[in-house]
């Protein structure tokens, strides 16, 4: 559709405008949160194999020191988030609701908590393979929420070439402002990270895509990139779910990632700005990822903000620091459109947590009545993948999960939840699709 | 806080706030001005007709829910809409007992048998009207003049006809209310059978004979615009249907400007405007895909004009929409949009095959 794009400019053709609520925190500089009395570092905070502990109970660790090694190529090591003592290695509740192994660390309150661990390394002379290894050593994963090990994406798949690195600064989820603050406060690190990624992938250029509700971030990055021709910064009209990589590469470059494929299939690699900022920050010093920026916000906290949180900080502690209400009804990890509700306040904050949204009873109204589908087509009009959620929902209700996948592209759904958001019948469409996908996976596993 | 119980729900945790009953309630609001205008044109008979169909539809839906042991669904306002629409599509002087029969057919076999709101194949109001057209062909093509004298003090004689008895002929009454030159025909009938064309302005403001709510194109457009502006109605279906009628009507007109009326007449006469904006747009019975909506609309516009010019009936909107309803699942199936990344995947498949 090059002709259409000529007339309409770069924009997302479907999707929708969700009330942003970003003004609660977008103006607040990143502030460090105090250490919790106990930090709980799960060994599986990322997609892929869990890390393997290399410390034992009772051992003293210094801040930044590796405490677990990668459990394979698609895995990353863990680093001590604070100077202190390993009190135990035991099961801990996780965000998914199950228990997973974690390293418990009690920070020393008298320690300076300076990051002593690390050594400079000369990135300029590293080969792509060395960069991939060095990035794995930092323990960095996708900080936009996916938590997929970043070094895996820095390795060009066999037979493919990557010509452009796409840097994702959209942050289209309502409430979240971590990427916004990172771009404002660490533009140099973002660019440094982008250059490292370009070197590792052999890409000639990079495009940073930022939604136009963050024009100050666009300016900050443009100022930082002044004089360079290989990195461009583009403002795109804000619309949810533009931050999904499939959407962003289409909007910025007009390329479509094939169904079931990877960005590399169309010569691209996509990284979140915060991920690249961490790589730009950590790699030259051979350090590890021990903290991340988390937006703690919502009507349930009286001191919303963008907090630099030590990994392993319990949710309850983080909420208390933000002066949370005692009327909390639900706590969401990530944004309100795709984030999961926390099942417990004892779970630790991990590498993939972009935000903590605290809602009080006032926001959560009673269960809305579910009406039958009236075929109003609102879901069809917002689906960014051009699926037919109305029909998929009907099939799901009849348990026709296979047909959903074979005939109606269920697998292409990335669960942005636009359909559920607009449905006047309040049908939990995206939840139906999650269930359907799970059922199909289980059926295949049995076969 | 230690005792806080937090609730776990699945994403999304936000909702647009739209709901079915809110949309349906607004459709009712949009239909009300047309009802009032109808009463002004045709008097208390129109008021009695619309009130009868609406009350009958709501009551029948309530009873059928009770009979089938389901939760009463009248709170979603869809039965009220069916009742209002049915009343608006009937001649103002239709005997009330026939209107009740029409309401019963619309709701019981037209909607509830399929499972109620969301499952009906056809627009229920049109199912009711189609039945009346087949069962009482004379009554449903007996039209009375607009703006008759005494319309606010006395009923049109046929309105209160006793069930299954022959109603008094309207001729005397029409002579009595002194409308000069009124032959009991709608502009479409005049055009089709007598080759007399009513001027578009009269059609536009609606001071003419016809079904109780179809007369003023202007008012219908305004009411539809309200729903479209509130994003409670899809503009593509009415646009496509009107466009289809203009194109087809225009082609006829160009082929023989003497025999066929201008496309403007086609557009503003009969029930086309009411049908395109308030009947064809019934979401339940129309396609959901963007291309499907255009095809559906254009097709209905085409069929409407074909029936008017080639068929034996003066008006074809009702059958055109019912046919469109019947085809909409097929249209949906054939117009599934190309999904993101789909083309490339087929390419990759071909590569894999090589």
Coordinates of N, CA, C and O in Angstrom, one line a residue, chain A residues 14 18-19 174-175 245-247 249-250 255-259 266 316 319-320 324-332 335-345 359 361 364-367 369 371-377 380-381 384-388 390 403 407-409 412 417 420-426 430-431 434, chain B residues 1-24 71-78 115-120 231-237 281-291 293 328-329 332-349:
Chain A
X14 N -4.7 0.6 12.2 CA -5.8 0.2 13.2 C -5.4 0.6 14.6 O -4.7 1.5 14.8
X18 N -6.2 5.1 23.7 CA -6.6 4.8 25.1 C -6.2 6.0 25.9 O -5.1 6.5 25.7
X19 N -7.0 6.3 26.9 CA -6.6 7.4 27.8 C -5.2 7.1 28.4 O -5.0 6.0 28.9
X174 N -0.8 2.7 28.4 CA -1.1 3.8 29.3 C -0.3 3.7 30.6 O 0.2 2.6 30.9
X175 N -0.2 4.8 31.3 CA 0.4 4.9 32.6 C 2.0 4.8 32.6 O 2.6 5.5 33.4
X245 N 6.4 -4.8 18.2 CA 7.4 -4.6 17.1 C 6.9 -4.8 15.7 O 7.3 -4.1 14.8
X246 N 5.9 -5.7 15.6 CA 5.3 -5.9 14.3 C 4.7 -4.6 13.7 O 4.8 -4.3 12.6
X247 N 4.1 -3.9 14.6 CA 3.4 -2.6 14.3 C 4.4 -1.5 13.9 O 4.4 -0.9 12.9
X249 N 7.6 -1.7 13.0 CA 8.4 -1.8 11.8 C 7.6 -1.5 10.6 O 8.1 -1.0 9.6
X250 N 6.3 -1.8 10.7 CA 5.4 -1.5 9.5 C 5.3 0.0 9.4 O 5.4 0.6 8.3
X255 N 7.8 -2.3 6.4 CA 8.0 -3.8 6.3 C 7.1 -4.6 7.2 O 6.8 -4.1 8.3
X256 N 6.7 -5.7 6.7 CA 5.8 -6.6 7.4 C 6.6 -7.8 7.8 O 7.1 -8.6 7.0
X257 N 6.6 -8.1 9.1 CA 7.3 -9.3 9.6 C 6.3 -10.5 9.2 O 5.1 -10.5 9.6
X258 N 6.8 -11.5 8.5 CA 5.9 -12.6 8.1 C 5.3 -13.3 9.3 O 5.9 -13.4 10.4
X259 N 4.1 -13.8 9.1 CA 3.4 -14.6 10.1 C 4.3 -15.7 10.6 O 4.8 -16.5 9.9
X266 N 12.9 -9.8 7.6 CA 12.8 -8.6 6.7 C 14.0 -7.7 7.0 O 13.9 -6.5 6.8
X316 N 5.6 -5.6 47.6 CA 5.0 -5.0 48.7 C 5.9 -3.8 49.2 O 5.4 -2.7 49.4
X319 N 5.7 -0.9 46.7 CA 4.4 -0.2 46.8 C 4.4 0.7 48.1 O 3.9 1.8 48.1
X320 N 5.0 0.2 49.2 CA 5.0 0.9 50.4 C 5.9 2.2 50.3 O 5.5 3.2 50.8
X324 N 1.5 3.5 49.2 CA 0.3 3.0 48.6 C -0.9 3.1 49.5 O -0.8 3.1 50.8
X325 N -2.1 3.1 49.0 CA -3.3 3.2 49.7 C -3.5 1.8 50.4 O -3.0 0.8 49.9
X326 N -4.3 1.7 51.5 CA -4.6 0.4 52.0 C -5.9 -0.1 51.4 O -6.5 -1.1 51.9
X327 N -6.4 0.5 50.4 CA -7.6 0.1 49.7 C -7.3 -0.6 48.4 O -8.2 -0.6 47.5
X328 N -6.1 -1.1 48.2 CA -5.7 -1.7 46.9 C -6.7 -2.8 46.5 O -7.0 -3.6 47.4
X329 N -7.1 -2.8 45.3 CA -8.0 -3.9 44.9 C -7.2 -4.8 43.9 O -7.5 -5.9 43.8
X330 N -6.3 -4.2 43.2 CA -5.6 -5.0 42.2 C -4.3 -4.3 41.8 O -4.2 -3.1 41.8
X331 N -3.3 -5.1 41.6 CA -1.9 -4.6 41.3 C -1.5 -5.2 40.0 O -1.5 -6.4 39.9
X332 N -1.2 -4.4 39.0 CA -0.9 -4.9 37.7 C 0.6 -4.7 37.4 O 1.1 -3.6 37.6
X335 N 1.6 -2.6 31.9 CA 0.6 -1.6 31.6 C -0.8 -2.2 31.8 O -0.9 -3.4 31.9
X336 N -1.8 -1.4 31.8 CA -3.2 -1.9 32.0 C -3.8 -2.7 30.8 O -4.7 -3.4 31.0
X337 N -3.2 -2.6 29.6 CA -3.7 -3.3 28.5 C -3.2 -4.7 28.4 O -4.0 -5.6 28.0
X338 N -1.9 -4.9 28.6 CA -1.4 -6.2 28.5 C -0.7 -6.8 29.7 O -0.4 -7.9 29.8
X339 N -0.7 -5.9 30.8 CA 0.0 -6.4 32.0 C -0.8 -7.4 32.8 O -2.0 -7.5 32.7
X340 N -0.1 -8.3 33.5 CA -0.8 -9.3 34.3 C -1.0 -8.8 35.7 O -0.2 -8.1 36.3
X341 N -2.2 -9.2 36.3 CA -2.4 -8.8 37.7 C -1.6 -9.7 38.6 O -1.5 -10.9 38.4
X342 N -1.0 -9.1 39.5 CA -0.1 -9.8 40.5 C -1.1 -10.6 41.4 O -2.1 -10.1 41.9
X343 N -0.7 -11.9 41.6 CA -1.5 -12.7 42.5 C -1.1 -12.6 43.9 O -1.9 -13.1 44.8
X344 N 0.0 -12.0 44.2 CA 0.5 -11.8 45.5 C 1.4 -10.6 45.6 O 2.0 -10.2 44.6
X345 N 1.4 -10.0 46.8 CA 2.3 -8.8 46.9 C 3.7 -9.2 47.4 O 4.6 -8.4 47.6
X359 N -4.4 -0.2 41.6 CA -5.8 0.3 41.4 C -6.5 0.1 42.8 O -6.2 -0.8 43.5
X361 N -10.4 0.2 44.9 CA -11.7 -0.3 44.6 C -12.6 0.6 43.8 O -13.5 0.2 43.1
X364 N -12.1 -0.3 40.0 CA -12.6 -1.6 39.6 C -14.0 -1.7 39.9 O -14.4 -1.9 41.0
X365 N -14.8 -1.5 38.9 CA -16.3 -1.6 39.1 C -16.7 -3.0 39.0 O -16.0 -3.9 38.7
X366 N -18.0 -3.3 39.4 CA -18.5 -4.6 39.4 C -18.3 -5.3 38.1 O -18.1 -4.7 37.1
X367 N -18.5 -6.6 38.1 CA -18.3 -7.3 36.9 C -19.4 -6.9 35.9 O -20.6 -6.9 36.2
X369 N -21.9 -7.0 32.8 CA -22.7 -8.0 32.2 C -22.1 -8.3 30.8 O -21.9 -7.4 30.0
X371 N -22.9 -9.5 27.2 CA -24.0 -9.6 26.3 C -23.5 -10.5 25.2 O -22.3 -10.7 25.0
X372 N -24.5 -11.1 24.4 CA -24.0 -11.8 23.2 C -23.4 -10.8 22.2 O -23.6 -9.6 22.3
X373 N -22.5 -11.4 21.3 CA -21.9 -10.6 20.3 C -23.0 -10.0 19.4 O -23.8 -10.8 18.9
X374 N -23.0 -8.7 19.2 CA -24.0 -8.1 18.3 C -23.3 -7.8 16.9 O -23.9 -7.1 16.1
X375 N -22.2 -8.3 16.6 CA -21.5 -8.2 15.3 C -21.3 -6.7 15.0 O -21.4 -6.3 13.8
X376 N -21.0 -5.9 16.0 CA -20.9 -4.5 15.7 C -19.6 -4.1 14.9 O -19.5 -3.0 14.4
X377 N -18.7 -5.1 14.9 CA -17.5 -4.9 14.1 C -16.5 -3.9 14.7 O -15.5 -3.6 14.1
X380 N -13.2 -5.7 14.9 CA -12.6 -5.9 13.6 C -11.9 -4.6 13.2 O -10.8 -4.6 12.6
X381 N -12.5 -3.5 13.5 CA -12.0 -2.2 13.1 C -10.7 -1.8 13.9 O -10.0 -1.0 13.5
X384 N -5.1 -4.7 15.1 CA -3.9 -4.3 14.3 C -3.4 -5.3 13.3 O -2.7 -5.0 12.4
X385 N -3.8 -6.6 13.6 CA -3.3 -7.7 12.7 C -4.4 -8.0 11.6 O -4.2 -8.8 10.8
X386 N -5.5 -7.3 11.7 CA -6.6 -7.5 10.8 C -7.2 -8.9 10.9 O -7.6 -9.5 9.9
X387 N -7.3 -9.3 12.1 CA -8.1 -10.6 12.4 C -9.6 -10.2 12.5 O -10.0 -9.1 12.5
X388 N -10.4 -11.3 12.7 CA -11.8 -11.1 12.9 C -12.1 -11.6 14.3 O -12.6 -12.7 14.5
X390 N -14.4 -11.0 16.4 CA -15.8 -11.4 16.6 C -16.0 -12.9 16.2 O -16.6 -13.6 17.0
X403 N -9.9 -24.9 14.4 CA -10.3 -24.1 13.3 C -9.8 -22.6 13.4 O -9.5 -21.9 12.5
X407 N -7.8 -21.7 10.2 CA -8.5 -20.9 9.2 C -8.6 -19.4 9.6 O -8.9 -18.6 8.7
X408 N -8.3 -19.0 10.8 CA -8.5 -17.6 11.2 C -7.3 -17.0 11.9 O -7.4 -16.1 12.6
X409 N -6.1 -17.6 11.6 CA -4.9 -16.9 12.0 C -4.8 -16.6 13.5 O -4.2 -15.6 13.9
X412 N -1.4 -15.4 15.0 CA -0.8 -14.1 14.7 C -1.3 -13.1 15.8 O -0.7 -12.0 15.9
X417 N -5.2 -6.8 23.1 CA -6.4 -6.6 23.9 C -7.2 -5.4 23.4 O -8.2 -5.0 24.1
X420 N -10.9 -6.6 23.3 CA -11.6 -6.7 24.5 C -12.0 -5.3 25.0 O -13.0 -5.0 25.6
X421 N -11.0 -4.3 24.8 CA -11.2 -3.0 25.2 C -12.4 -2.3 24.6 O -13.2 -1.6 25.3
X422 N -12.7 -2.5 23.3 CA -13.8 -1.9 22.7 C -15.1 -2.6 22.7 O -16.1 -2.0 22.5
X423 N -15.1 -3.9 23.0 CA -16.3 -4.7 22.9 C -17.4 -4.2 23.8 O -17.4 -4.2 25.0
X424 N -18.5 -3.8 23.1 CA -19.7 -3.2 23.9 C -20.4 -4.4 24.6 O -21.2 -4.1 25.6
X425 N -20.2 -5.6 24.2 CA -20.8 -6.7 24.9 C -20.0 -7.2 26.0 O -20.3 -8.2 26.7
X426 N -18.8 -6.6 26.2 CA -17.9 -7.0 27.3 C -17.5 -8.4 27.2 O -17.3 -9.1 28.2
X430 N -9.8 -11.4 24.3 CA -8.4 -11.8 24.3 C -8.1 -12.9 25.3 O -7.3 -13.8 25.0
X431 N -8.9 -13.0 26.3 CA -8.8 -14.1 27.2 C -9.2 -15.4 26.6 O -8.6 -16.5 26.7
X434 N -6.3 -16.4 24.5 CA -5.2 -17.0 25.3 C -5.5 -18.5 25.6 O -4.6 -19.3 25.5
Chain B
X1 N -2.2 -2.7 55.3 CA -2.0 -3.2 53.9 C -1.7 -4.7 53.9 O -2.0 -5.4 53.0
X2 N -1.2 -5.2 55.1 CA -0.8 -6.6 55.1 C -2.0 -7.5 54.9 O -1.8 -8.6 54.4
X3 N -3.1 -7.0 55.2 CA -4.3 -7.8 55.1 C -5.0 -7.6 53.7 O -6.1 -8.1 53.5
X4 N -4.4 -6.8 52.9 CA -5.1 -6.4 51.6 C -5.3 -7.7 50.8 O -4.5 -8.5 50.6
X5 N -6.5 -7.8 50.3 CA -6.8 -8.9 49.4 C -6.8 -8.2 48.0 O -7.6 -7.3 47.7
X6 N -6.0 -8.7 47.1 CA -6.0 -8.2 45.8 C -6.6 -9.1 44.8 O -6.6 -10.3 45.0
X7 N -7.2 -8.5 43.9 CA -8.0 -9.3 42.9 C -7.2 -9.5 41.7 O -6.5 -8.7 41.2
X8 N -7.3 -10.8 41.2 CA -6.6 -11.1 40.0 C -7.6 -11.2 38.8 O -8.5 -12.0 38.9
X9 N -7.4 -10.4 37.8 CA -8.2 -10.5 36.6 C -7.2 -10.5 35.4 O -6.1 -10.2 35.5
X10 N -7.8 -10.9 34.3 CA -6.9 -10.9 33.1 C -7.0 -9.6 32.4 O -7.9 -8.9 32.5
X11 N -5.9 -9.3 31.7 CA -5.8 -8.1 30.9 C -6.8 -8.1 29.8 O -7.1 -9.2 29.3
X12 N -7.3 -7.0 29.3 CA -7.0 -5.7 29.7 C -7.7 -5.3 30.9 O -8.8 -5.7 31.2
X13 N -7.1 -4.4 31.7 CA -7.7 -3.9 32.9 C -8.5 -2.6 32.7 O -8.9 -1.9 33.6
X14 N -8.5 -2.2 31.4 CA -9.3 -1.0 31.1 C -10.4 -1.4 30.1 O -10.2 -2.4 29.4
X15 N -11.4 -0.6 30.0 CA -12.4 -0.8 29.0 C -12.9 0.5 28.5 O -12.9 1.5 29.2
X16 N -13.4 0.5 27.3 CA -13.8 1.8 26.6 C -15.0 2.4 27.3 O -15.3 3.5 27.2
X17 N -15.8 1.5 28.1 CA -17.0 2.0 28.7 C -18.2 1.9 27.9 O -19.4 2.1 28.3
X18 N -18.0 1.4 26.6 CA -19.2 1.2 25.7 C -19.9 -0.1 26.2 O -19.3 -1.0 26.6
X19 N -21.3 0.0 26.1 CA -22.0 -1.3 26.3 C -23.2 -1.4 25.4 O -23.6 -0.4 24.8
X20 N -23.6 -2.6 25.2 CA -24.7 -2.9 24.3 C -25.9 -2.0 24.6 O -26.5 -1.4 23.7
X21 N -26.3 -2.0 25.9 CA -27.6 -1.3 26.2 C -27.4 0.2 26.0 O -28.4 0.9 25.6
X22 N -26.2 0.7 26.2 CA -25.9 2.1 25.9 C -26.1 2.4 24.4 O -26.8 3.4 24.0
X23 N -25.6 1.6 23.6 CA -25.7 1.8 22.1 C -27.2 1.7 21.7 O -27.7 2.6 21.0
X24 N -27.9 0.7 22.2 CA -29.3 0.5 21.8 C -30.1 1.6 22.3 O -31.1 2.0 21.7
X71 N -33.1 -15.2 31.3 CA -33.2 -13.9 31.9 C -33.8 -13.0 30.9 O -33.5 -13.0 29.8
X72 N -34.7 -12.1 31.4 CA -35.4 -11.2 30.5 C -34.4 -10.3 29.9 O -33.5 -9.7 30.5
X73 N -34.5 -10.1 28.6 CA -33.5 -9.4 27.8 C -34.0 -8.0 27.4 O -33.4 -7.4 26.5
X74 N -35.2 -7.6 27.9 CA -35.7 -6.4 27.4 C -34.9 -5.2 27.8 O -35.0 -4.1 27.2
X75 N -34.1 -5.4 28.8 CA -33.3 -4.2 29.3 C -32.2 -3.8 28.3 O -31.7 -2.7 28.5
X76 N -32.0 -4.6 27.3 CA -31.0 -4.1 26.3 C -31.6 -3.3 25.3 O -30.9 -2.8 24.3
X77 N -32.9 -3.0 25.3 CA -33.6 -2.0 24.4 C -33.7 -2.5 23.0 O -34.2 -1.8 22.1
X78 N -33.2 -3.7 22.7 CA -33.3 -4.2 21.3 C -34.7 -4.5 20.9 O -35.1 -4.2 19.7
X115 N -32.3 -17.5 19.3 CA -31.5 -17.4 20.5 C -31.5 -15.9 21.0 O -30.7 -15.6 21.9
X116 N -32.3 -15.1 20.4 CA -32.4 -13.7 20.9 C -31.3 -12.8 20.3 O -30.7 -13.1 19.3
X117 N -31.1 -11.7 21.0 CA -30.2 -10.7 20.4 C -28.8 -11.3 20.1 O -28.2 -12.0 20.9
X118 N -28.4 -10.9 18.9 CA -27.0 -11.4 18.5 C -27.1 -12.6 17.6 O -26.1 -13.0 17.0
X119 N -28.2 -13.3 17.6 CA -28.2 -14.6 16.9 C -29.2 -14.6 15.7 O -29.2 -15.5 15.0
X120 N -30.0 -13.6 15.7 CA -31.0 -13.6 14.6 C -30.3 -13.4 13.2 O -29.3 -12.7 13.1
X231 N -20.4 7.4 17.0 CA -19.7 6.1 16.7 C -20.5 4.9 17.2 O -20.0 3.9 17.6
X232 N -21.8 5.0 17.0 CA -22.7 3.9 17.4 C -23.3 3.2 16.2 O -24.1 2.3 16.3
X233 N -23.0 3.8 15.1 CA -23.5 3.2 13.8 C -22.4 3.2 12.8 O -21.6 4.2 12.8
X234 N -22.3 2.2 12.0 CA -21.3 2.2 11.0 C -21.7 3.0 9.7 O -22.7 2.7 9.2
X235 N -20.9 4.0 9.3 CA -21.4 4.9 8.2 C -21.2 4.2 6.9 O -21.8 4.5 5.9
X236 N -20.4 3.1 6.9 CA -20.1 2.5 5.6 C -21.3 1.8 4.9 O -21.4 1.9 3.7
X237 N -22.1 1.2 5.8 CA -23.2 0.4 5.2 C -24.2 1.4 4.6 O -24.6 1.2 3.4
X281 N -28.3 -1.3 8.8 CA -27.2 -1.2 9.7 C -27.3 -2.0 11.0 O -26.5 -2.0 11.8
X282 N -28.5 -2.8 11.1 CA -28.6 -3.7 12.2 C -27.3 -4.6 12.3 O -27.1 -5.4 11.4
X283 N -26.5 -4.3 13.3 CA -25.2 -5.0 13.2 C -25.3 -6.5 13.2 O -24.5 -7.2 12.6
X284 N -26.3 -7.0 13.9 CA -26.4 -8.5 14.1 C -26.5 -9.2 12.7 O -25.9 -10.2 12.5
X285 N -27.2 -8.6 11.8 CA -27.5 -9.3 10.5 C -26.7 -8.7 9.4 O -26.9 -9.0 8.2
X286 N -25.6 -7.9 9.7 CA -24.8 -7.4 8.6 C -23.3 -7.8 8.8 O -22.9 -8.3 9.8
X287 N -22.6 -7.8 7.7 CA -21.2 -8.2 7.8 C -20.3 -7.4 8.7 O -20.7 -6.3 9.0
X288 N -19.2 -8.0 9.1 CA -18.3 -7.3 10.0 C -17.0 -6.8 9.3 O -16.3 -6.0 9.8
X289 N -16.7 -7.4 8.2 CA -15.5 -7.0 7.5 C -15.7 -5.7 6.8 O -16.7 -5.5 6.3
X290 N -14.6 -4.9 6.7 CA -14.7 -3.6 6.0 C -15.2 -3.7 4.6 O -16.1 -3.1 4.1
X291 N -14.5 -4.6 3.8 CA -14.9 -4.8 2.4 C -16.3 -5.4 2.3 O -17.1 -5.1 1.5
X293 N -18.8 -4.9 4.3 CA -19.8 -3.9 4.5 C -20.1 -3.1 3.2 O -21.3 -2.9 2.9
X328 N -25.2 -12.1 4.3 CA -24.0 -11.5 5.0 C -23.1 -12.5 5.6 O -21.9 -12.2 5.6
X329 N -23.5 -13.7 6.1 CA -22.4 -14.6 6.6 C -21.5 -15.0 5.4 O -20.3 -15.1 5.6
X332 N -19.2 -12.2 4.7 CA -18.1 -12.1 5.7 C -17.0 -13.2 5.4 O -15.8 -12.9 5.5
X333 N -17.5 -14.3 5.0 CA -16.5 -15.4 4.8 C -15.6 -15.1 3.6 O -14.4 -15.4 3.6
X334 N -16.2 -14.5 2.6 CA -15.5 -14.3 1.4 C -14.6 -13.0 1.4 O -13.7 -12.8 0.6
X335 N -14.8 -12.2 2.4 CA -14.1 -11.0 2.5 C -13.2 -10.9 3.7 O -12.9 -9.8 4.2
X336 N -12.8 -12.0 4.3 CA -11.9 -12.0 5.4 C -10.7 -11.1 5.0 O -10.1 -11.3 4.0
X337 N -10.3 -10.1 5.8 CA -9.2 -9.3 5.5 C -7.9 -10.1 5.4 O -7.7 -11.1 6.1
X338 N -7.0 -9.6 4.6 CA -5.6 -10.2 4.6 C -5.0 -9.8 6.0 O -4.9 -8.6 6.3
X339 N -4.5 -10.7 6.7 CA -3.9 -10.4 8.0 C -2.5 -10.0 7.8 O -1.8 -10.3 6.8
X340 N -2.0 -9.3 8.9 CA -0.6 -8.8 8.9 C 0.3 -10.0 8.7 O 0.2 -11.0 9.3
X341 N 1.2 -9.8 7.7 CA 2.3 -10.8 7.5 C 1.8 -12.0 6.8 O 2.6 -13.0 6.6
X342 N 0.6 -12.0 6.3 CA 0.1 -13.2 5.7 C 0.7 -13.5 4.3 O 1.1 -14.6 4.0
X343 N 0.8 -12.4 3.5 CA 1.3 -12.6 2.1 C 2.7 -13.1 2.1 O 3.0 -14.0 1.4
X344 N 3.5 -12.6 3.1 CA 4.9 -13.0 3.1 C 5.0 -14.5 3.5 O 5.8 -15.2 3.1
X345 N 4.0 -14.9 4.4 CA 4.1 -16.3 4.8 C 3.9 -17.2 3.7 O 4.5 -18.2 3.5
X346 N 2.9 -16.9 2.8 CA 2.7 -17.8 1.7 C 3.9 -17.8 0.8 O 4.3 -18.8 0.3
X347 N 4.6 -16.7 0.7 CA 5.8 -16.6 -0.1 C 6.8 -17.6 0.5 O 7.5 -18.3 -0.2
X348 N 6.9 -17.5 1.9 CA 7.9 -18.3 2.6 C 7.6 -19.8 2.3 O 8.4 -20.6 2.2
X349 N 6.2 -20.1 2.3 CA 5.8 -21.5 2.1 C 6.3 -22.0 0.7 O 6.8 -23.1 0.6

